XYZ file of C-alpha atoms in Angstrom:
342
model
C 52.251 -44.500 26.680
C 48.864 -44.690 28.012
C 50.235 -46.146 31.491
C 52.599 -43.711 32.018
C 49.745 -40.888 31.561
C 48.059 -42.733 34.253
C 50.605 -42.733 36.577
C 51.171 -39.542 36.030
C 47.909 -38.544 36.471
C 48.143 -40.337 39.710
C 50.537 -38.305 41.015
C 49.531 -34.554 39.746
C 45.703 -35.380 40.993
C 46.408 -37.398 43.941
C 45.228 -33.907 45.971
C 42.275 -33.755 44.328
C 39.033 -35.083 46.607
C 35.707 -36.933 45.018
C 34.364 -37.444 48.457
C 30.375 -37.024 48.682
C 28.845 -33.073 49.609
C 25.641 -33.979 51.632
C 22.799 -31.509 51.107
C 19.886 -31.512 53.353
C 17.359 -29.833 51.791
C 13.488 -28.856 52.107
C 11.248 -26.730 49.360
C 7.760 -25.730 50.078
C 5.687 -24.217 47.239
C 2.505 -22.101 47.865
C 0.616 -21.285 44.608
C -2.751 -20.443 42.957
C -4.212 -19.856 39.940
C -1.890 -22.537 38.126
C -4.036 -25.584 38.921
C -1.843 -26.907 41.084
C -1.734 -28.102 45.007
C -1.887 -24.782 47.100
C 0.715 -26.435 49.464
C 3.626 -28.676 48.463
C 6.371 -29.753 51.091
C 9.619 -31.947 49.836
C 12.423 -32.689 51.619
C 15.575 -34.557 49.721
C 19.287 -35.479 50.568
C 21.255 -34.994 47.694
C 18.701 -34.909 44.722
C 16.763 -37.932 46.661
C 12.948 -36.988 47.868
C 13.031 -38.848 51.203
C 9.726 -37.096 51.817
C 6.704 -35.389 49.963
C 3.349 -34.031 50.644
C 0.664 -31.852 49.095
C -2.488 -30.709 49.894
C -4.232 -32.749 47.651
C -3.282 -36.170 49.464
C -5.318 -36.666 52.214
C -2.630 -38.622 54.600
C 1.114 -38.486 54.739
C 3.733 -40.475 53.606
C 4.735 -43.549 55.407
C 7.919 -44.134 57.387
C 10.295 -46.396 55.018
C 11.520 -49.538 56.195
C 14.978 -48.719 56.198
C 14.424 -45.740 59.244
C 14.383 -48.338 61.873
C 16.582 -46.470 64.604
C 14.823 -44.933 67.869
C 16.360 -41.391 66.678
C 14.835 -42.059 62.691
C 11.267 -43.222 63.895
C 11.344 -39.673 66.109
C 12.574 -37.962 63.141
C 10.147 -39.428 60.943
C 6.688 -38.072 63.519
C 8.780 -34.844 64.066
C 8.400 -34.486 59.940
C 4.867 -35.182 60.171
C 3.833 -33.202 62.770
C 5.608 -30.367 61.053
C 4.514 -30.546 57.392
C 0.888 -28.713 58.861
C 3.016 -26.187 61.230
C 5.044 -25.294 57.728
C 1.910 -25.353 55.906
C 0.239 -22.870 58.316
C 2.931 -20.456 58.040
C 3.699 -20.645 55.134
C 0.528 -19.517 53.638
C 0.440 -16.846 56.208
C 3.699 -15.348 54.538
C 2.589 -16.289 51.026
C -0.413 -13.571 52.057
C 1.641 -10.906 53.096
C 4.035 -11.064 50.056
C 0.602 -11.175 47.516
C -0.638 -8.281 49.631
C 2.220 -5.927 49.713
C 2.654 -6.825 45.672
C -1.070 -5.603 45.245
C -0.758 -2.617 46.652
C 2.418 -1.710 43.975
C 0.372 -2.897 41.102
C 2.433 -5.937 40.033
C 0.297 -8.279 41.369
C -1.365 -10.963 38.446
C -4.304 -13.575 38.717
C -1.390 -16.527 39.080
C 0.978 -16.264 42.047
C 3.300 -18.701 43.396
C 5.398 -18.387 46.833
C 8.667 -20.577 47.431
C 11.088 -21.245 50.104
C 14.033 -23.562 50.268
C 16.082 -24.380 52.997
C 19.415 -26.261 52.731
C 22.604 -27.389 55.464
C 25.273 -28.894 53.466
C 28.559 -30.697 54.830
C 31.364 -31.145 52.847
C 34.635 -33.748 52.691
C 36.181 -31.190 54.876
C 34.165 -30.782 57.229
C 32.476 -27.322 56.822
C 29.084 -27.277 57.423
C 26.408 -24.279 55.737
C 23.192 -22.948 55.632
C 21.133 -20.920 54.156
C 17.184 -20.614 53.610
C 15.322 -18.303 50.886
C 12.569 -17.165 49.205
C 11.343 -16.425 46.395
C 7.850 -14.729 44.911
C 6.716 -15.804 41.506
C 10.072 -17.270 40.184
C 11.979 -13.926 41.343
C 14.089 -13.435 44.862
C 11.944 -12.181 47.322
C 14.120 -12.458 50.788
C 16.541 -14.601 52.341
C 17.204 -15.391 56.055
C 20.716 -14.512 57.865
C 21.126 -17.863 59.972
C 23.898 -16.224 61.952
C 22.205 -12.841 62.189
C 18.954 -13.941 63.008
C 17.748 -11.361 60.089
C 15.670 -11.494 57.134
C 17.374 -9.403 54.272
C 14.824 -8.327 51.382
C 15.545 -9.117 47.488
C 12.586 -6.443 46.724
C 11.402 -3.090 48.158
C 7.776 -5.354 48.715
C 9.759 -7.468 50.926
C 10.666 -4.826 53.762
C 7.022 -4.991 55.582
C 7.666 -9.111 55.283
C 10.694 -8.591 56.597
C 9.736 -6.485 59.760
C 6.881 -8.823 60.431
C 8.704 -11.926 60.860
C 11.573 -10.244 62.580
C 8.874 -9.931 65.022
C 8.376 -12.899 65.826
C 11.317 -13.410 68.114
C 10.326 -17.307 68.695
C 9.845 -18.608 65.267
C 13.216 -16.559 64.463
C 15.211 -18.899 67.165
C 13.216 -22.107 65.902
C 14.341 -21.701 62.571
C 18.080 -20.780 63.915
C 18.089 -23.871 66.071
C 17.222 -26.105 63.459
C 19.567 -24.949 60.823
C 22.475 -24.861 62.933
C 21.400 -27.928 64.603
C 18.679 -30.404 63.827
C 19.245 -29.707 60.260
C 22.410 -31.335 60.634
C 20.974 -34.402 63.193
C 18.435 -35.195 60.081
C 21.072 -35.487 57.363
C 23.371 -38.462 59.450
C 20.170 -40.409 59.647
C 18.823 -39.909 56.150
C 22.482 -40.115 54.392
C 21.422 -44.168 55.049
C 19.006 -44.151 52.766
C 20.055 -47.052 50.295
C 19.106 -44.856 46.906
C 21.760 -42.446 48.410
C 24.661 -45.278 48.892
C 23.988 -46.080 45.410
C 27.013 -45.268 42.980
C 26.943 -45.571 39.897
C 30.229 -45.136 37.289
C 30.735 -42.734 34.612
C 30.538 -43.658 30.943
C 32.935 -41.337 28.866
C 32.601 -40.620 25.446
C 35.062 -38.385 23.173
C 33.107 -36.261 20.468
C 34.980 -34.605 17.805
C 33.971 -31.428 15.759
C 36.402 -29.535 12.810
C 35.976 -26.386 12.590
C 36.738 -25.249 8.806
C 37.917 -22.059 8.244
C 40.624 -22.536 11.438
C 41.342 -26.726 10.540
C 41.613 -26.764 14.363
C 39.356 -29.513 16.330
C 37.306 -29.545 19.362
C 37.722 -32.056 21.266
C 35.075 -32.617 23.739
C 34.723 -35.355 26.474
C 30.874 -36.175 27.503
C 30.596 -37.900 30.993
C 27.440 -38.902 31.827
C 25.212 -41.738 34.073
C 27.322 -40.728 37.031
C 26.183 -40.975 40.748
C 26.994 -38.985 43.376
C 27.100 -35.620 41.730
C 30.189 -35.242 42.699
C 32.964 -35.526 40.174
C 35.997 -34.324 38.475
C 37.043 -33.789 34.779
C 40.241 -32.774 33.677
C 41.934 -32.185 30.145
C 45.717 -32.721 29.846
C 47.945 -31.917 26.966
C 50.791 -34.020 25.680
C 52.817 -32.328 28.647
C 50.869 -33.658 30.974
C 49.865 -30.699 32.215
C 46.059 -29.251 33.071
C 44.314 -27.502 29.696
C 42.419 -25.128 31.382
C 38.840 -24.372 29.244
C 36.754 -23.050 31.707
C 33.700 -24.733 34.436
C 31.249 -26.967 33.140
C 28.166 -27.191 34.720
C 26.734 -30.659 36.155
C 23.526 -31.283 34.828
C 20.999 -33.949 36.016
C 19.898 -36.316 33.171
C 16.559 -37.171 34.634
C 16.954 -40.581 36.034
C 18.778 -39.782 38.611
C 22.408 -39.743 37.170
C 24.467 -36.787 35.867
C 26.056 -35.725 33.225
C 28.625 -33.339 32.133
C 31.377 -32.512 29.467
C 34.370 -30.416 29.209
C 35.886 -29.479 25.497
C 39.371 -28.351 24.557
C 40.058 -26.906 21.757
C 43.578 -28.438 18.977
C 45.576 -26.075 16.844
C 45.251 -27.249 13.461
C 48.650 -28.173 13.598
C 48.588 -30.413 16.456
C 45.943 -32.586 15.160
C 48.119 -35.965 15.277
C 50.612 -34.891 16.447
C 49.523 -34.131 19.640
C 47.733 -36.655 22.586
C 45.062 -35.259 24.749
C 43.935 -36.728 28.051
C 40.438 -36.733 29.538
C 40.779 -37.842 32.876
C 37.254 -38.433 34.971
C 38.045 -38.366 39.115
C 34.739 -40.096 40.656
C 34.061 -41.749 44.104
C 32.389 -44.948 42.259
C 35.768 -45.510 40.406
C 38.957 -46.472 42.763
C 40.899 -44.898 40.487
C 40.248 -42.545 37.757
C 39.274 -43.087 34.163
C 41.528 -42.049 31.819
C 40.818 -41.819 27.780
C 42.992 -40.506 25.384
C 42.322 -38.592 22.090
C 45.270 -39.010 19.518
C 43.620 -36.659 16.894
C 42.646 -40.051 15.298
C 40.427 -38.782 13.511
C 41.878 -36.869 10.760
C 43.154 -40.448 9.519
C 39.482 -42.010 9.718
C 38.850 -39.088 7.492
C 41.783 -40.170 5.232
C 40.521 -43.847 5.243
C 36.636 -42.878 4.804
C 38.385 -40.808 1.965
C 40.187 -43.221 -0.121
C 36.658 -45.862 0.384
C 34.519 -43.120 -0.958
C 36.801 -42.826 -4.083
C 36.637 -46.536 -4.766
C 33.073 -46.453 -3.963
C 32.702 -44.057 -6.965
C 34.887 -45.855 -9.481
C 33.342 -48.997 -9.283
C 30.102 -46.820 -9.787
C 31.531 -45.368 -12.632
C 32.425 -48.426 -14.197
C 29.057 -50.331 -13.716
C 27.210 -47.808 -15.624
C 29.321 -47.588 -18.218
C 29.034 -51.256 -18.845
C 25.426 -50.541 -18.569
C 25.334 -48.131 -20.805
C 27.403 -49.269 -23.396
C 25.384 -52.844 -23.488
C 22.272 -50.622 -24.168
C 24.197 -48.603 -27.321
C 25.972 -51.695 -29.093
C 25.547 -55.411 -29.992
C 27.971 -58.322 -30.258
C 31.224 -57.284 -30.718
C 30.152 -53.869 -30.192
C 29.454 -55.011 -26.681
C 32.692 -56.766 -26.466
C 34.767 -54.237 -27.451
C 33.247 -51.574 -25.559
C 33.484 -53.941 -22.472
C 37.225 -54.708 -23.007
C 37.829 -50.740 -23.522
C 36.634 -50.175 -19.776
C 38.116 -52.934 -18.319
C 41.558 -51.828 -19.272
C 41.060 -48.747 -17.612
């Protein structure tokens, strides 16, 4: 049975792709009051810092070994050379927003000023960008790549907006590099050997029974997964898709994902009815298919009929204990025999 679900599988999800997103990204923090650097610059592919700096450290980070290319070593001084350029401006616009903030009165004695700039490319081939900003936690503005605009989040954001709008040069540098270099960066950093890395799913069913309905949720945890990219699917006994929603992918903190999707069983089609969790991920040629059988209303039978012998024989050890302490001799006999034959 379980092969044929397989192959079945095989041939509804054959259309569906696992192949790696690549995200470019950079995030520069300006703060104060929080004890923290004023300046922080990090740029990662895909969850991966390939490069950080603060202005705490007094020199930069070193060129890995593994950027050993002409075009990577350029890259690599091009970074540098830019982390005080981005620094610069930054706290320039990190001014203006505190400043236009103070004069509406919602300015406070800790501030903190964030961008974050990202080009993606997916299996397909589309390729995206976007780059935003944000004032103490909350959307401040965003840049329009293709209109060469700022668009403000906030009515304190129009002045920023008008300002840097202004400045017609910095405007085409950052259009340039999102549409371009942005792009150059990620096919030389996507070698990075901690992004090549894959590592394969572990799946786990978890049960829960809900009382008042008898029905069961079935859920099926995937987690210790790299890429991020991946694909979970619930099938019924038909074989076809149980729709139950999106599940977000969270990161588990050592790098690897994790994520889980839950159907719910009708009381009447525990055991009697198989689900299918099937997991779709590029470190896996295949897929990874587990099946749920609504096994566990027998484990509860089984644990059931233990439990009742557990007791019994509990029962009958103390009351031989208790009838040894009340009689003698025969007494003790007799009372012993008496139990027994129950």
């Amino acid at each position: 049975m379980v092969h044929a679900v397989v192959l079945v599988l095989v041939l509804l999800l054959k259309h569906v792709r696992t192949d790696i997103r690549y995200d470019n990204c950079a995030y520069w923090t300006f703060s104060k009051g929080f004890g923290l650097p004023e300046f922080t610059e990090r740029l990662a592919l895909n969850d991966v810092t390939v490069y950080y700096h603060d202005s705490s450290l007094k020199s930069k980070m070193p060129r890995p070994d593994w950027i050993n290319t002409t075009a990577g070593k350029d890259m690599w001084r091009i970074i540098h050379d830019w982390t005080e350029n981005n620094r610069y401006g930054g706290t320039l616009q990190f001014h203006t927003a505190t400043q236009q903030f103070n004069l509406t009165g919602l300015l406070t004695d800790q501030n903190i000023y964030q961008a974050s700039g990202c080009c993606s490319v997916y299996p397909n081939g589309t390729y995206t960008a976007f780059l935003t900003y944000a004032f103490n936690e909350k959307d401040f503005a965003s840049f329009d790549i293709n209109t060469k605009t700022f668009v403000p989040a906030v009515p304190q954001a129009v002045f920023y907006k008008n300002l840097r709008e202004r400045d017609s040069l910095r405007v085409d540098m950052a259009v340039k590099y999102y549409k371009k270099t942005c792009l150059e960066r990620l096919k030389i950093l996507q070698q990075d050997p901690r992004v090549l890395i894959r590592k394969v799913p572990e799946v786990q069913i978890l049960e829960q029974q809900k009382k008042k309905s008898g029905s069961v949720t079935v859920t099926c945890h995937v987690t210790g997964f790299y890429p991020r990219e991946v694909q979970v699917f619930w099938l019924g006994s038909d074989l076809q898709p149980v729709d139950e929603g999106v599940t977000e992918i969270l990161p588990n903190g050592d790098g690897t994902y994790q994520t889980r999707k839950s159907v719910i069983v009708p009381e009447e089609d525990v055991g009697k009815q198989n689900y299918s969790c099937v997991v779709l991920h590029i470190s896996v040629p295949n897929n990874i298919t587990t099946v749920w059988a609504g096994e566990r209303a027998g484990g509860v039978a089984v644990w059931g009929s233990v439990c009742i012998c557990i007791l019994l024989a509990a029962a009958v050890g103390f009351g031989v204990w208790w009838c040894r302490r009340r009689t003698r001799g025969k007494h003790l006999n007799l009372c012993t025999t008496q139990i027994n034959h129950k």
